[in-house]
CSV table of C-alpha atoms in Angstrom, one decimal:
chain,number,residue,atom,x,y,z
A,1,MET,CA,54.4,313.9,55.9
A,2,ASP,CA,51.4,311.6,56.2
A,3,ASN,CA,50.6,311.7,59.9
A,4,GLU,CA,48.3,308.6,59.5
A,5,LEU,CA,51.5,306.5,58.9
A,6,LEU,CA,52.9,307.5,62.3
A,7,PRO,CA,52.5,305.3,65.3
A,8,SER,CA,49.6,306.2,67.6
A,9,SER,CA,51.8,306.1,70.7
A,10,ALA,CA,55.4,307.1,71.2
A,11,GLY,CA,58.1,305.0,72.7
A,12,ALA,CA,58.8,301.3,72.7
A,13,THR,CA,57.8,298.3,74.9
A,14,VAL,CA,59.7,295.1,75.5
A,15,ALA,CA,58.5,291.6,76.2
A,16,ASP,CA,59.9,289.5,79.0
A,17,ALA,CA,59.9,286.3,76.9
A,18,ALA,CA,62.8,285.4,74.7
A,19,TYR,CA,62.5,285.3,70.9
A,20,HIS,CA,64.3,282.4,69.3
A,21,ILE,CA,66.6,282.8,66.2
A,22,LEU,CA,68.0,280.3,63.8
A,23,SER,CA,71.1,281.3,61.8
A,24,GLY,CA,73.0,279.7,59.0
A,25,SER,CA,76.7,280.1,58.3
A,26,PHE,CA,79.0,280.8,55.3
A,27,ARG,CA,82.0,279.2,56.8
A,28,SER,CA,80.7,276.4,59.1
A,29,LEU,CA,78.8,273.2,58.4
A,30,SER,CA,76.2,274.1,61.1
A,31,LEU,CA,73.2,276.0,62.2
A,32,ALA,CA,73.0,278.1,65.4
A,33,LEU,CA,70.0,278.2,67.6
A,34,LEU,CA,69.9,281.5,69.6
A,35,ALA,CA,67.6,283.3,72.0
A,36,PHE,CA,67.2,287.1,72.1
A,37,SER,CA,66.0,288.7,75.4
A,38,PRO,CA,64.3,292.1,74.7
A,39,ALA,CA,64.4,292.8,78.5
A,40,ASN,CA,68.1,292.2,78.8
A,41,LYS,CA,69.1,293.3,75.3
A,42,SER,CA,71.2,290.1,74.9
A,43,ILE,CA,71.5,287.1,72.6
A,44,GLU,CA,72.1,283.7,74.2
A,45,HIS,CA,73.6,280.8,72.4
A,46,VAL,CA,71.3,277.8,72.9
A,47,LYS,CA,72.7,275.1,70.6
A,48,THR,CA,74.7,274.5,67.5
A,49,ILE,CA,73.2,272.0,65.1
A,50,PRO,CA,75.5,270.0,62.7
A,51,ALA,CA,74.3,270.6,59.1
A,52,PHE,CA,75.4,269.6,55.6
A,53,GLY,CA,77.3,272.5,54.1
A,54,PRO,CA,78.0,276.2,54.3
A,55,HIS,CA,75.8,279.1,53.2
A,56,GLN,CA,72.4,278.3,54.6
A,57,TYR,CA,69.6,280.6,53.5
A,58,LEU,CA,66.6,279.7,55.7
A,59,ALA,CA,62.8,279.9,55.2
A,60,LEU,CA,60.2,279.2,57.8
A,61,ASN,CA,56.8,277.6,56.9
A,62,ALA,CA,53.5,279.1,57.8
A,63,ALA,CA,52.9,276.8,60.7
A,64,LYS,CA,56.3,277.8,62.1
A,65,ASP,CA,57.3,274.2,62.8
A,66,VAL,CA,59.6,273.4,59.8
A,67,VAL,CA,62.6,275.4,58.4
A,68,TYR,CA,64.0,274.8,54.9
A,69,THR,CA,67.6,275.5,54.0
A,70,THR,CA,69.9,275.9,51.0
A,71,SER,CA,73.5,275.0,51.0
A,72,TRP,CA,76.8,275.3,49.1
A,73,ALA,CA,77.4,271.6,49.5
A,74,THR,CA,78.5,269.3,46.7
A,75,PRO,CA,76.4,267.9,45.2
A,76,PRO,CA,73.8,270.7,45.6
A,77,ILE,CA,71.1,270.0,48.2
A,78,LEU,CA,68.1,271.4,50.1
A,79,SER,CA,67.3,270.3,53.6
A,80,SER,CA,64.3,270.4,55.9
A,81,TRP,CA,64.4,270.8,59.7
A,82,ALA,CA,61.7,270.2,62.4
A,83,LEU,CA,61.5,272.7,65.2
A,84,GLN,CA,60.9,271.1,68.6
A,85,ARG,CA,59.1,273.6,70.8
A,86,ASN,CA,59.1,273.5,74.6
A,87,HIS,CA,55.8,274.3,76.1
A,88,GLY,CA,55.8,278.0,77.1
A,89,SER,CA,59.5,278.5,76.4
A,90,GLY,CA,59.9,278.5,72.6
A,91,VAL,CA,62.2,276.4,70.4
A,92,GLY,CA,64.3,273.9,72.3
A,93,ASP,CA,65.9,271.9,69.5
A,94,VAL,CA,66.1,271.6,65.7
A,95,LYS,CA,66.1,268.1,64.1
A,96,HIS,CA,67.0,267.2,60.6
A,97,MET,CA,64.0,265.7,58.6
A,98,ASN,CA,65.3,265.0,55.1
A,99,THR,CA,67.6,266.3,52.3
A,100,VAL,CA,67.0,266.3,48.6
A,101,GLN,CA,69.5,266.7,45.8
A,102,ILE,CA,69.0,269.5,43.2
A,103,THR,CA,70.7,270.2,39.9
A,104,ALA,CA,72.5,273.4,40.8
A,105,THR,CA,73.4,275.3,43.9
A,106,SER,CA,70.4,277.3,45.1
A,107,SER,CA,70.5,280.7,46.8
A,108,TYR,CA,67.0,281.5,48.0
A,109,ILE,CA,64.0,279.4,48.9
A,110,ASP,CA,60.3,280.3,49.3
A,111,ILE,CA,57.0,278.6,50.4
A,112,PRO,CA,54.1,280.7,49.1
A,113,PRO,CA,50.4,280.1,50.0
A,114,PRO,CA,48.7,277.5,50.0
A,115,TYR,CA,52.1,276.2,51.5
A,116,ASN,CA,52.2,272.9,49.7
A,117,PHE,CA,55.2,273.5,47.4
A,118,VAL,CA,58.8,274.7,48.0
A,119,TYR,CA,60.5,276.8,45.3
A,120,SER,CA,64.3,277.3,45.0
A,121,ALA,CA,66.5,279.0,42.4
A,122,GLY,CA,70.2,279.4,41.8
A,123,GLY,CA,72.5,279.7,38.8
A,124,PRO,CA,71.2,277.9,35.7
A,125,THR,CA,68.2,276.3,37.3
A,126,GLY,CA,65.2,276.6,39.6
A,127,GLU,CA,63.1,273.8,41.1
A,128,VAL,CA,59.7,273.0,42.6
A,129,HIS,CA,59.3,270.4,45.3
A,130,ALA,CA,56.0,269.1,46.7
A,131,LEU,CA,55.8,269.0,50.5
A,132,ALA,CA,55.1,265.7,52.4
A,133,SER,CA,52.4,265.5,55.0
A,134,ASP,CA,55.0,266.1,57.8
A,135,GLY,CA,56.4,269.2,56.0
A,136,SER,CA,59.5,267.6,54.7
A,137,PHE,CA,60.6,267.7,51.1
A,138,GLY,CA,58.5,265.4,48.7
A,139,GLU,CA,58.9,264.8,45.0
A,140,LYS,CA,60.4,267.2,42.5
A,141,VAL,CA,57.5,268.4,40.3
A,142,GLN,CA,59.4,270.8,38.0
A,143,GLN,CA,62.8,272.1,37.0
A,144,PHE,CA,63.0,275.3,35.0
A,145,LEU,CA,66.1,276.7,33.2
A,146,PHE,CA,68.0,280.0,32.8
A,147,VAL,CA,70.3,278.6,30.1
A,148,PRO,CA,69.3,276.8,26.8
A,149,GLU,CA,68.5,273.1,27.5
A,150,ASP,CA,71.4,271.9,25.4
A,151,GLU,CA,73.8,273.9,27.5
A,152,LEU,CA,72.7,272.7,30.9
A,153,GLU,CA,75.0,269.7,31.1
A,154,LYS,CA,78.1,271.9,30.7
A,155,ALA,CA,76.8,274.9,32.7
A,156,ASP,CA,78.4,275.8,35.9
A,157,LYS,CA,76.2,274.5,38.7
A,158,SER,CA,78.4,275.5,41.6
A,159,ARG,CA,78.0,278.5,43.9
A,160,VAL,CA,80.1,280.6,41.4
A,161,ALA,CA,77.1,280.5,39.1
A,162,LEU,CA,75.1,282.5,41.6
A,163,ARG,CA,77.1,285.5,40.5
A,164,TYR,CA,75.7,285.5,37.0
A,165,GLY,CA,72.7,283.2,37.1
A,166,SER,CA,69.3,283.2,38.9
A,167,HIS,CA,69.5,284.3,42.5
A,168,GLY,CA,66.2,284.7,44.3
A,169,VAL,CA,62.6,283.6,44.1
A,170,GLU,CA,59.5,285.3,45.5
A,171,PHE,CA,55.7,285.2,44.9
A,172,SER,CA,52.9,287.8,44.9
A,173,SER,CA,49.5,287.4,46.6
A,174,THR,CA,48.1,287.4,43.1
A,175,GLY,CA,49.7,284.2,41.9
A,176,TYR,CA,52.8,285.5,40.1
A,177,GLY,CA,56.4,284.3,40.7
A,178,PHE,CA,59.5,286.5,40.2
A,179,ILE,CA,63.2,285.4,39.8
A,180,PRO,CA,66.0,288.0,39.4
A,181,VAL,CA,68.8,286.9,37.2
A,182,LEU,CA,72.1,288.7,37.7
A,183,GLY,CA,73.9,287.9,34.5
A,184,SER,CA,71.0,288.9,32.1
A,185,SER,CA,70.0,291.9,34.4
A,186,THR,CA,66.4,290.8,34.1
A,187,ILE,CA,63.6,289.8,36.4
A,188,GLU,CA,61.8,286.8,35.1
A,189,MET,CA,58.0,286.6,35.7
A,190,TYR,CA,55.9,283.4,36.0
A,191,ARG,CA,52.3,282.4,36.5
A,192,ARG,CA,52.0,279.8,39.3
A,193,ASP,CA,49.4,277.0,39.3
A,194,PRO,CA,48.5,276.5,43.0
A,195,ILE,CA,47.2,273.0,42.4
A,196,THR,CA,50.2,271.5,40.5
A,197,GLY,CA,52.8,273.9,41.8
A,198,ARG,CA,54.2,274.4,38.3
A,199,LEU,CA,55.4,277.7,36.9
A,200,GLU,CA,54.7,279.1,33.5
A,201,HIS,CA,57.1,281.8,32.2
A,202,ILE,CA,55.2,284.9,30.9
A,203,PHE,CA,57.5,287.9,30.9
A,204,SER,CA,61.1,289.0,31.1
A,205,SER,CA,61.6,292.5,32.5
A,206,PRO,CA,64.9,294.2,31.5
A,207,SER,CA,66.9,296.7,33.5
A,208,PRO,CA,65.5,300.2,33.5
A,209,ARG,CA,69.0,301.4,32.9
A,210,GLY,CA,69.4,299.4,29.7
A,211,PRO,CA,71.0,296.1,28.6
A,212,SER,CA,74.6,297.4,29.1
A,213,SER,CA,74.0,298.4,32.7
A,214,HIS,CA,75.1,295.1,34.2
A,215,ASP,CA,72.8,295.9,37.2
A,216,GLY,CA,72.8,292.4,38.6
A,217,PRO,CA,69.3,292.1,40.1
A,218,ARG,CA,69.7,290.0,43.1
A,219,HIS,CA,66.8,289.9,45.5
A,220,VAL,CA,63.1,290.9,45.2
A,221,LYS,CA,60.2,291.3,47.5
A,222,ILE,CA,56.5,292.0,46.7
A,223,HIS,CA,54.1,294.3,48.6
A,224,PRO,CA,51.2,292.4,50.2
A,225,ASN,CA,48.8,294.1,47.8
A,226,GLY,CA,50.4,292.2,45.0
A,227,LYS,CA,50.8,295.4,42.9
A,228,ILE,CA,54.4,296.6,43.7
A,229,LEU,CA,57.7,294.7,43.4
A,230,TYR,CA,61.0,295.9,44.9
A,231,CYS,CA,64.4,294.7,43.6
A,232,VAL,CA,67.9,295.2,44.9
A,233,THR,CA,70.7,295.3,42.3
A,234,GLU,CA,74.0,293.8,43.4
A,235,HIS,CA,76.4,295.5,40.9
A,236,THR,CA,74.9,299.1,40.7
A,237,ASN,CA,73.4,299.3,44.2
A,238,TYR,CA,69.9,300.4,43.4
A,239,LEU,CA,66.5,299.8,44.8
A,240,ASP,CA,64.2,299.6,41.9
A,241,THR,CA,60.4,299.6,42.3
A,242,TYR,CA,57.9,298.2,39.7
A,243,GLU,CA,54.2,298.1,39.2
A,244,ILE,CA,52.9,294.5,38.6
A,245,LYS,CA,50.2,294.9,36.0
A,246,GLU,CA,48.5,292.4,33.6
A,247,GLY,CA,51.3,289.9,33.6
A,248,THR,CA,54.1,292.5,33.1
A,249,LEU,CA,56.4,294.8,35.2
A,250,HIS,CA,56.5,298.5,34.7
A,251,HIS,CA,59.4,300.4,36.3
A,252,ILE,CA,58.3,303.2,38.7
A,253,SER,CA,61.4,304.6,40.5
A,254,SER,CA,65.0,303.9,41.4
A,255,HIS,CA,66.8,304.9,44.7
A,256,SER,CA,70.4,304.5,45.7
A,257,LEU,CA,71.2,301.9,48.4
A,258,LEU,CA,74.0,304.2,49.5
A,259,PRO,CA,74.3,307.7,50.9
A,260,THR,CA,74.8,310.4,48.2
A,261,SER,CA,78.4,310.9,49.2
A,262,LEU,CA,79.2,307.3,48.4
A,263,THR,CA,77.1,306.7,45.3
A,264,ASN,CA,79.8,307.7,42.8
A,265,SER,CA,82.8,306.5,44.9
A,266,PRO,CA,85.8,305.2,42.8
A,267,SER,CA,85.8,301.6,41.9
A,268,PRO,CA,88.7,299.4,42.9
A,269,SER,CA,88.7,297.4,39.7
A,270,ASP,CA,87.3,299.6,36.9
A,271,SER,CA,89.2,297.6,34.2
A,272,SER,CA,87.6,294.3,35.2
A,273,ASP,CA,85.3,292.6,32.7
A,274,ASP,CA,83.3,291.0,35.7
A,275,PRO,CA,80.6,293.4,36.8
A,276,HIS,CA,80.7,291.6,40.2
A,277,LEU,CA,84.1,293.1,40.8
A,278,VAL,CA,83.8,296.7,39.6
A,279,SER,CA,82.1,298.3,42.6
A,280,ASP,CA,83.1,299.2,46.1
A,281,PHE,CA,79.8,297.9,47.3
A,282,ARG,CA,77.5,295.0,46.5
A,283,GLY,CA,73.7,295.3,46.9
A,284,GLY,CA,72.4,292.6,49.2
A,285,THR,CA,68.9,291.9,50.5
A,286,LEU,CA,65.6,293.6,51.2
A,287,MET,CA,62.6,293.1,53.5
A,288,LEU,CA,59.3,294.8,54.2
A,289,THR,CA,58.1,295.5,57.8
A,290,PRO,CA,55.5,293.1,59.0
A,291,SER,CA,51.8,294.0,58.7
A,292,SER,CA,49.8,294.6,61.9
A,293,PRO,CA,46.3,295.6,62.9
A,294,ALA,CA,47.3,299.2,63.3
A,295,PHE,CA,49.3,299.2,60.0
A,296,PRO,CA,47.9,296.6,57.6
A,297,ALA,CA,50.3,297.8,54.9
A,298,PRO,CA,54.1,297.8,55.5
A,299,ILE,CA,55.3,301.2,56.6
A,300,ALA,CA,58.9,300.7,55.5
A,301,LEU,CA,61.3,298.7,53.3
A,302,PHE,CA,64.7,297.7,54.6
A,303,THR,CA,67.6,297.2,52.2
A,304,THR,CA,71.3,296.2,52.7
A,305,THR,CA,74.5,296.6,50.7
A,306,ARG,CA,77.9,295.0,51.6
A,307,GLY,CA,81.4,296.3,51.3
A,308,ALA,CA,83.3,294.7,48.4
A,309,THR,CA,86.4,294.3,50.6
A,310,PRO,CA,87.0,294.7,54.4
A,311,ALA,CA,88.0,298.3,53.7
A,312,GLN,CA,84.4,299.4,53.0
A,313,LYS,CA,81.7,299.1,55.6
A,314,GLY,CA,78.2,298.0,54.6
A,315,TRP,CA,74.9,299.9,54.8
A,316,THR,CA,71.4,299.3,55.8
A,317,SER,CA,68.7,301.8,54.5
A,318,VAL,CA,65.1,302.2,55.6
A,319,PHE,CA,62.7,303.5,52.9
A,320,ARG,CA,59.4,305.0,53.8
A,321,LEU,CA,56.3,303.6,52.0
A,322,ASP,CA,52.8,305.0,51.6
A,323,ARG,CA,49.8,302.7,51.9
A,324,ASP,CA,50.0,301.6,48.3
A,325,GLY,CA,53.7,300.6,48.6
A,326,HIS,CA,55.3,303.5,46.9
A,327,VAL,CA,58.6,305.0,48.2
A,328,ILE,CA,58.1,308.5,49.6
A,329,PRO,CA,60.4,311.0,51.3
A,330,THR,CA,60.9,310.7,55.0
A,331,SER,CA,60.6,314.5,55.2
A,332,PRO,CA,60.0,317.3,52.7
A,333,PRO,CA,62.9,317.7,50.2
A,334,PRO,CA,64.9,321.0,50.5
A,335,VAL,CA,64.3,323.7,47.9
A,336,ALA,CA,67.0,325.9,46.4
A,337,GLN,CA,66.6,329.7,46.0
A,338,ASP,CA,65.2,329.2,42.6
A,339,GLN,CA,62.6,326.8,44.0
A,340,THR,CA,64.2,323.8,42.2
A,341,PRO,CA,64.5,320.7,44.4
A,342,LEU,CA,68.1,319.8,45.3
A,343,GLN,CA,67.9,316.2,43.9
A,344,ASP,CA,71.2,315.0,45.3
A,345,VAL,CA,70.3,316.0,48.8
A,346,ALA,CA,66.6,315.0,48.5
A,347,GLU,CA,67.6,311.4,47.6
A,348,ASP,CA,69.2,311.0,51.1
A,349,LEU,CA,65.9,312.2,52.6
A,350,VAL,CA,64.2,309.2,51.0
A,351,ALA,CA,65.9,306.8,53.5
A,352,VAL,CA,67.3,306.5,57.0
A,353,ARG,CA,70.9,305.3,56.6
A,354,PHE,CA,72.8,303.0,59.0
A,355,GLU,CA,76.5,302.1,58.5
A,356,THR,CA,77.3,298.6,59.6
A,357,PRO,CA,80.3,298.0,61.9
A,358,THR,CA,82.1,295.9,59.2
A,359,SER,CA,81.9,295.2,55.5
A,360,SER,CA,79.5,292.4,56.5
A,361,GLY,CA,81.4,290.1,54.2
A,362,LYS,CA,79.1,288.0,52.0
A,363,ALA,CA,76.1,288.5,54.4
A,364,ASN,CA,74.1,291.6,55.6
A,365,ALA,CA,70.9,289.5,55.3
A,366,LEU,CA,67.7,290.8,57.0
A,367,ASN,CA,64.8,289.5,59.0
A,368,ILE,CA,62.2,291.7,60.8
A,369,ARG,CA,59.6,291.2,63.5
A,370,SER,CA,57.4,293.4,65.5
A,371,LYS,CA,58.7,294.0,69.0
A,372,THR,CA,55.8,292.3,70.9
A,373,SER,CA,53.7,289.4,69.6
A,374,GLY,CA,50.2,290.4,68.7
A,375,ASP,CA,50.7,294.1,69.4
A,376,ASP,CA,49.4,296.9,67.2
A,377,GLY,CA,52.8,297.5,65.6
A,378,SER,CA,53.2,300.9,67.2
A,379,SER,CA,56.1,299.8,69.4
A,380,GLY,CA,58.6,299.3,66.7
A,381,PHE,CA,60.6,296.4,65.3
A,382,TRP,CA,63.5,294.1,66.0
A,383,ILE,CA,65.8,293.6,62.9
A,384,LEU,CA,68.1,290.6,62.5
A,385,LEU,CA,71.3,291.5,60.6
A,386,THR,CA,74.0,288.9,59.8
A,387,ASP,CA,77.8,289.5,59.4
A,388,ASP,CA,80.3,287.3,57.6
A,389,ASP,CA,83.3,289.7,58.0
A,390,ARG,CA,86.2,288.1,59.9
A,391,LEU,CA,85.9,290.9,62.5
A,392,ALA,CA,82.5,289.6,63.4
A,393,ASP,CA,83.7,286.1,64.3
A,394,LYS,CA,84.3,287.1,67.9
A,395,SER,CA,81.6,289.9,68.1
A,396,GLY,CA,78.5,290.4,66.0
A,397,ALA,CA,78.0,287.6,63.5
A,398,VAL,CA,74.3,288.0,64.4
A,399,ARG,CA,73.0,291.4,65.5
A,400,VAL,CA,69.7,292.6,66.6
A,401,LEU,CA,68.9,296.2,65.7
A,402,GLU,CA,66.0,298.3,67.0
A,403,TRP,CA,63.8,300.6,64.9
A,404,ASN,CA,60.9,302.6,66.5
A,405,GLY,CA,59.1,303.5,63.2
A,406,TRP,CA,58.6,306.9,61.6
A,407,GLY,CA,58.7,309.5,64.3
A,408,PRO,CA,61.2,311.6,66.4
A,409,ASP,CA,63.3,308.5,67.0
A,410,GLN,CA,63.6,306.9,63.6
A,411,ASN,CA,67.3,306.0,63.6
A,412,LEU,CA,68.5,302.4,63.7
A,413,ARG,CA,70.7,301.2,66.7
A,414,ILE,CA,72.4,297.9,67.6
A,415,VAL,CA,71.0,296.5,70.9
A,416,ALA,CA,72.5,293.0,71.0
A,417,GLU,CA,75.3,291.0,69.3
A,418,TRP,CA,76.3,287.3,69.2
A,419,PRO,CA,79.0,286.4,69.8
A,420,SER,CA,79.4,289.3,72.2
A,421,GLY,CA,83.2,289.3,72.4
A,422,SER,CA,83.4,287.3,75.6
A,423,GLU,CA,82.3,284.1,73.9
A,424,VAL,CA,82.9,282.2,70.7
A,425,GLY,CA,80.2,280.5,68.7
A,426,GLY,CA,80.0,276.8,69.4
A,427,SER,CA,82.4,277.0,72.4
A,428,GLU,CA,80.3,274.8,74.6
A,429,GLU,CA,81.4,271.2,75.0
A,430,GLY,CA,80.2,269.0,72.2
A,431,ASP,CA,79.2,271.9,70.0
A,432,VAL,CA,80.3,272.4,66.4
A,433,GLU,CA,82.2,275.6,65.7
A,434,PHE,CA,80.1,278.3,64.1
A,435,THR,CA,81.5,281.3,62.2
A,436,GLY,CA,80.4,283.6,59.4
A,437,SER,CA,76.7,284.0,59.8
A,438,SER,CA,74.9,283.9,56.4
A,439,HIS,CA,71.2,284.4,57.1
A,440,ALA,CA,69.2,284.4,60.3
A,441,ILE,CA,65.4,284.2,60.9
A,442,TRP,CA,63.0,284.8,63.8
A,443,LEU,CA,61.3,281.5,64.8
A,444,ASP,CA,58.7,282.8,67.2
């Protein structure tokens, strides 16, 4: 174990100030503004904001004053929202700025440096929009395709296409863009022009398990060094790591999103021709821990997988990273009598596992922040985790988990839930009902 990766001080501290949260919904036409109190370990409902369709995935700009959202609305749209901050007390309100129509339903959205263009992708298309001076959506500068151009008119552009088309979009610090495509089991690589915002396709990376694997790459993240890419596969529940080198991707390693005991569990629909339906679990999202002065490089990668039905609970896993971004064991692997590593057991030592209270429905999306603003990162992290299971409508649509980093106390624990069971989202007079959290982000 690399002791230099361990926090310099044990234990955790809490801030008296509340941290504000904005959550989207899979089943409500609204956003929820919440406030988490670290001191009280509670989440307070501040306000429900009427929006324009279910399934909001949210992205916060660098200035932390504008949020961009996707939607399952018809016709497909993207929206921008201004955060109105109260002096000394965080976000007080969220106001709609503008909405733009796009060709096909988008799933993820990203605003890479120098923060003057917004990128979205979903199903058969992806789009690039310039940003106006106030941070709202400006003109569309590019549309790129994942189907032949002569097939676009007849292609499915609804949310169903997210099951087999493009799904996410992320950018490296070295100017490359990456879009996972579920149906082709590829990660498409682009070169981005920071002046025009346009993308140029340069490489298609196939699944490391071959073209018949039906992996369904769903979500990617890139290490701040720009050299390592991480990908979650929806259908086969793997975390794949790649080296980004000279305009290509080279596969490094693969790790299960599930405990060893569940990796080969029977499938409920083995005879199905739809790879989206042949697993008990569906790989979800992933996120790196934030950088800090004490730990400039992320110390961990969080991943999620959802239960395919309410009968299976979801999982969150925490993978340990070295300074260069490679996945390493959390503790030395066991050795058999013949000195051969026990690979099936060793795989579980790569990650800390946390079973979620429900299947998580279509959610189990992540967002992570350090516990206290501006600290050295040694005090741990707060993790937002969303839940769309019907059981979470009255308790736990949005959860805050605590993680204290690599040390004696490295297990995840739930510290707050909203709703808490004694309230129902949007129950205040004049509010819009809110159920089925899709994605939530820290605003502060």
